[in-house]
Amino acid sequence: MKSKAVVIYNNPVNAPPLHEEEARLEIVSGPEEGTLFQLVGGQVKLGRHSDNDIILKDLKASRFHAVIEKKHGHFIVRDLESQNGIYVNNQRVVESELSAGDFLSIGQVVLKYSENIHKPVPHMPPHLGIEESKKKNIKAALLVGVFILLALFFISIYFKPDVNQPITREPSQKMPPPTLFGEDFKTPLESSQTPLSSTESAENLYFKGEREFLDGNYERAIYYLKACLGLYPGHPLAQLYLQKSFKALDEEVKQAWEVGNLYLTTLEFDLAYAEFKRVVEILEFNPDSKLFNDYYHASKHNLLRLKENR
């Protein structure tokens, strides 16, 4: 039965621009990735059962998992007492107001929420407005001023420099960036200077992995993201960027293979050797790649041929 609460676009490119007072959900990870749902009803149900408006093809999703409702001009997601719960930006919630850019996770499915909604600003009664605000600002300024004066006083007493003591310091050295497998590369847990909880460590590892992914360092991104998932297996964004990193490496394999063969035709053998070597390095790093059988042995063969002709 076709839902009247959502309009489904299997390809986001075909979706019209987001108009005022409209909201959308897009599956960015999991089954049917790329599907976009325009929220047109006041209540949108999500779950595995076919009676839902958004049907989730994930066994970890409950039959009737959650509902999104429009209240007072904005959308709210509410858990329908599901077994595995719902997460908004990695935090499990029972009910939560959605804002543009939020990630909603249900099982292995991650949906990104977008909106073009102008939310009303709460009205402040006149008698509690300007005058009350001025009083609070004055009190806050006085407290900050007293705190700063006390801090300067104690600093001047306890940290007064000894004018007779000569100032010495070691010259600073610019350290080279760590390599992926070099001796100076520390594991994420070794690089932490202070003990962190598993959740804090996982978040630190995720942000490092995301940064490496955005910089195009896909092997290092995979290293950090796998370490994050080792501490927090259900981290949806780490799973998403891990998949994207592996996909980017596969694309790099195809590109290096094509460029290597192009250099062979132009007799630029040193450049061709470098491209085929890159293919081998990536596939040895990721032997589970679906491209391994098609590209690895062929690239090794080309390297042997080029090495003999050098």
XYZ file of C-alpha atoms in Angstrom:
310
model
C 0.000 0.000 0.000
C 1.424 3.357 -1.019
C 1.992 5.702 1.923
C 0.346 9.109 1.964
C 2.744 10.386 4.639
C 5.900 10.298 2.501
C 6.956 10.790 -1.098
C 9.723 8.356 -2.057
C 12.594 9.181 -4.432
C 14.852 6.210 -5.228
C 17.433 8.632 -6.627
C 17.967 11.903 -4.678
C 18.980 13.620 -7.923
C 15.368 13.372 -9.075
C 14.029 15.076 -5.944
C 12.895 18.715 -6.257
C 14.558 21.462 -4.162
C 13.636 21.573 -0.486
C 10.918 24.206 -0.159
C 9.958 26.196 2.915
C 8.371 24.211 5.754
C 9.486 20.907 4.185
C 11.583 18.103 5.696
C 13.255 14.946 4.364
C 15.001 11.761 5.450
C 17.694 10.123 3.308
C 19.178 6.657 3.893
C 22.948 7.276 3.931
C 23.947 3.795 5.155
C 22.315 0.370 5.136
C 19.797 -1.370 2.845
C 18.418 0.871 0.064
C 21.151 3.473 0.621
C 20.397 6.667 -1.325
C 16.607 6.454 -1.013
C 15.029 9.779 -0.048
C 11.717 10.273 1.781
C 9.848 13.587 1.619
C 7.840 13.994 4.850
C 4.415 15.256 3.803
C 2.224 13.898 6.609
C 1.911 14.928 10.228
C 2.872 11.432 11.345
C 5.415 9.100 9.695
C 5.913 5.551 10.978
C 9.155 3.579 10.574
C 9.732 -0.167 10.944
C 9.981 -3.561 9.220
C 6.230 -4.120 8.787
C 4.683 -3.265 5.433
C 2.098 -1.005 7.107
C 4.826 1.539 7.945
C 5.346 4.675 5.860
C 9.128 4.064 5.772
C 9.830 0.324 5.584
C 13.247 -0.622 6.993
C 14.753 -3.788 5.531
C 16.873 -4.558 8.577
C 16.334 -7.448 10.981
C 17.506 -5.281 13.882
C 14.578 -2.943 13.306
C 11.308 -3.764 15.099
C 8.057 -4.296 13.198
C 6.843 -0.880 14.377
C 10.039 0.800 15.544
C 9.521 4.572 15.710
C 7.277 7.440 14.659
C 8.096 10.970 13.505
C 5.439 13.564 14.299
C 5.138 17.256 13.521
C 4.407 19.293 16.650
C 4.409 23.078 17.013
C 6.173 23.565 13.687
C 8.960 21.016 14.070
C 9.429 17.254 13.781
C 9.939 14.957 16.782
C 11.066 11.307 16.630
C 9.676 8.933 19.268
C 10.643 5.337 20.057
C 7.715 2.886 19.991
C 9.240 0.684 22.711
C 11.476 -1.021 20.150
C 13.923 -3.738 21.145
C 17.114 -2.061 19.888
C 16.086 1.573 20.350
C 16.766 4.648 18.232
C 19.843 6.874 18.209
C 20.090 10.543 17.271
C 23.701 11.574 16.623
C 24.976 8.446 18.437
C 22.862 9.145 21.557
C 20.036 6.738 22.419
C 16.773 8.627 22.878
C 13.160 7.880 23.709
C 11.960 11.135 22.161
C 13.938 13.906 20.520
C 13.324 17.004 18.430
C 15.064 16.758 15.034
C 17.232 19.503 13.573
C 18.763 19.851 10.120
C 21.831 17.636 9.758
C 20.856 15.133 12.467
C 21.627 11.437 11.894
C 18.922 8.972 12.951
C 20.139 5.377 13.465
C 17.833 2.354 13.599
C 19.691 -0.955 13.562
C 22.177 -0.811 10.677
C 20.177 1.886 8.864
C 21.386 5.505 9.159
C 19.091 8.293 7.924
C 20.069 11.938 7.547
C 17.415 14.536 8.404
C 17.109 17.742 6.373
C 14.616 20.556 6.766
C 13.739 24.077 5.656
C 11.611 25.035 8.638
C 11.635 28.387 10.406
C 11.110 27.559 14.063
C 9.233 30.152 16.139
C 11.198 32.143 18.700
C 9.652 31.930 22.188
C 7.933 35.183 23.182
C 9.252 36.825 26.367
C 6.757 38.909 28.367
C 7.696 42.609 28.607
C 8.038 42.624 32.399
C 10.548 39.725 32.219
C 12.325 40.964 29.101
C 14.684 43.908 28.923
C 14.877 44.822 32.608
C 15.405 41.237 33.789
C 17.985 40.669 31.069
C 19.914 43.801 32.087
C 20.012 42.714 35.723
C 21.319 39.261 34.792
C 23.982 40.734 32.509
C 25.194 43.136 35.206
C 25.412 40.339 37.796
C 27.276 38.100 35.373
C 29.744 40.879 34.482
C 30.437 41.622 38.159
C 31.057 37.952 38.941
C 33.410 37.575 35.978
C 35.309 40.723 36.972
C 35.753 39.555 40.582
C 36.923 36.137 39.391
C 39.507 37.665 37.021
C 40.883 39.961 39.735
C 41.225 37.073 42.206
C 42.917 34.905 39.575
C 45.435 37.656 38.713
C 46.149 38.210 42.403
C 46.957 34.553 43.099
C 49.006 34.245 39.910
C 51.106 37.268 40.873
C 51.841 35.717 44.290
C 52.488 32.067 43.476
C 54.007 32.392 40.027
C 56.208 35.459 40.449
C 59.280 34.948 38.248
C 62.793 34.945 39.665
C 64.553 37.832 37.892
C 67.969 36.451 38.866
C 67.398 33.108 37.193
C 68.578 33.063 33.547
C 66.008 31.939 31.037
C 66.942 28.810 29.141
C 64.985 26.571 26.845
C 65.641 23.841 24.370
C 65.229 24.770 20.691
C 61.971 23.545 19.232
C 62.050 20.794 16.629
C 59.511 20.237 13.918
C 58.594 16.574 13.995
C 57.723 14.828 10.717
C 54.166 13.514 10.402
C 53.762 9.846 11.404
C 53.658 7.285 8.641
C 51.076 4.525 8.541
C 53.441 1.664 9.380
C 56.585 3.566 10.481
C 58.289 3.309 13.852
C 57.001 6.729 14.881
C 53.363 5.734 14.374
C 51.634 4.981 17.670
C 48.417 3.071 18.065
C 45.422 5.211 19.055
C 45.512 3.892 22.634
C 49.294 4.508 22.944
C 48.941 8.088 21.695
C 46.458 9.018 24.439
C 48.206 10.938 27.235
C 45.335 10.662 29.722
C 43.081 7.689 30.444
C 39.712 8.043 28.709
C 36.487 6.127 28.950
C 35.706 3.745 26.111
C 33.074 6.147 24.731
C 35.468 9.121 24.781
C 38.231 7.039 23.203
C 35.852 5.804 20.507
C 34.766 9.359 19.660
C 38.400 10.528 19.470
C 39.224 7.645 17.139
C 36.157 8.364 14.991
C 37.075 12.032 14.530
C 40.655 11.060 13.607
C 39.334 8.542 11.087
C 36.913 11.069 9.607
C 39.716 13.641 9.261
C 41.996 11.124 7.538
C 39.145 10.166 5.178
C 38.514 13.811 4.232
C 42.269 14.248 3.635
C 42.266 11.237 1.294
C 44.345 9.010 3.593
C 42.006 6.045 3.319
C 44.290 3.376 4.841
C 44.808 5.473 7.969
C 41.097 6.286 8.082
C 40.321 2.562 8.070
C 42.856 1.974 10.842
C 41.252 4.561 13.147
C 37.656 3.659 12.269
C 38.264 -0.051 12.947
C 39.794 0.870 16.303
C 36.727 3.008 17.061
C 34.371 0.146 16.231
C 36.444 -2.142 18.433
C 35.467 0.049 21.391
C 31.979 1.008 20.160
C 30.738 -1.620 17.660
C 27.441 0.175 17.070
C 28.938 3.556 16.094
C 26.862 4.314 12.940
C 29.042 7.099 11.515
C 32.220 5.051 11.985
C 30.548 2.209 10.076
C 29.472 4.659 7.361
C 32.940 6.190 6.876
C 34.573 2.758 7.055
C 32.418 1.609 4.120
C 33.195 4.825 2.239
C 36.944 4.372 2.885
C 36.953 0.844 1.470
C 34.921 2.071 -1.517
C 37.392 4.922 -2.099
C 40.305 2.455 -2.039
C 38.553 0.315 -4.664
C 38.146 3.402 -6.849
C 41.843 4.197 -6.372
C 42.726 0.644 -7.471
C 40.729 1.051 -10.692
C 42.229 4.458 -11.406
C 45.825 3.323 -10.741
C 45.277 0.270 -12.982
C 43.958 2.399 -15.855
C 46.741 4.990 -15.520
C 49.376 2.239 -15.327
C 48.166 0.709 -18.576
C 48.093 4.145 -20.187
C 51.755 4.659 -19.246
C 52.555 1.256 -20.767
C 51.150 2.375 -24.113
C 53.263 5.554 -23.985
C 56.384 3.559 -22.953
C 56.720 5.472 -19.680
C 57.714 2.358 -17.746
C 58.849 3.988 -14.480
C 55.518 5.765 -14.118
C 53.633 2.570 -15.013
C 55.645 0.659 -12.386
C 54.617 3.151 -9.682
C 50.919 2.820 -10.558
C 50.902 -1.004 -10.545
C 52.872 -0.998 -7.286
C 50.154 1.203 -5.758
C 47.497 -1.317 -6.858
C 49.403 -4.134 -5.140
C 49.913 -2.103 -1.950
C 46.207 -1.271 -1.642
C 45.046 -4.824 -2.287
C 47.577 -6.278 0.161
C 46.214 -3.828 2.725
C 42.637 -4.871 1.845
C 42.766 -8.485 0.594
C 38.991 -8.843 1.096
C 38.336 -6.359 -1.707
C 36.085 -7.633 -4.473
C 38.722 -6.356 -6.921
C 41.504 -8.548 -5.505
C 41.224 -11.474 -7.948
C 40.879 -9.231 -11.007
C 43.692 -6.760 -10.307
C 46.210 -8.134 -7.799
C 47.836 -10.966 -9.766
C 47.709 -9.010 -13.020
C 49.475 -6.062 -11.368
C 52.099 -8.356 -9.825
C 52.710 -9.855 -13.279
C 53.122 -6.392 -14.799
C 55.574 -5.413 -12.054
C 57.705 -8.480 -12.788
C 57.732 -7.708 -16.511
C 58.636 -4.063 -15.921
C 61.349 -5.010 -13.445
C 62.941 -7.355 -16.005
C 62.905 -4.645 -18.674
C 64.516 -2.016 -16.430
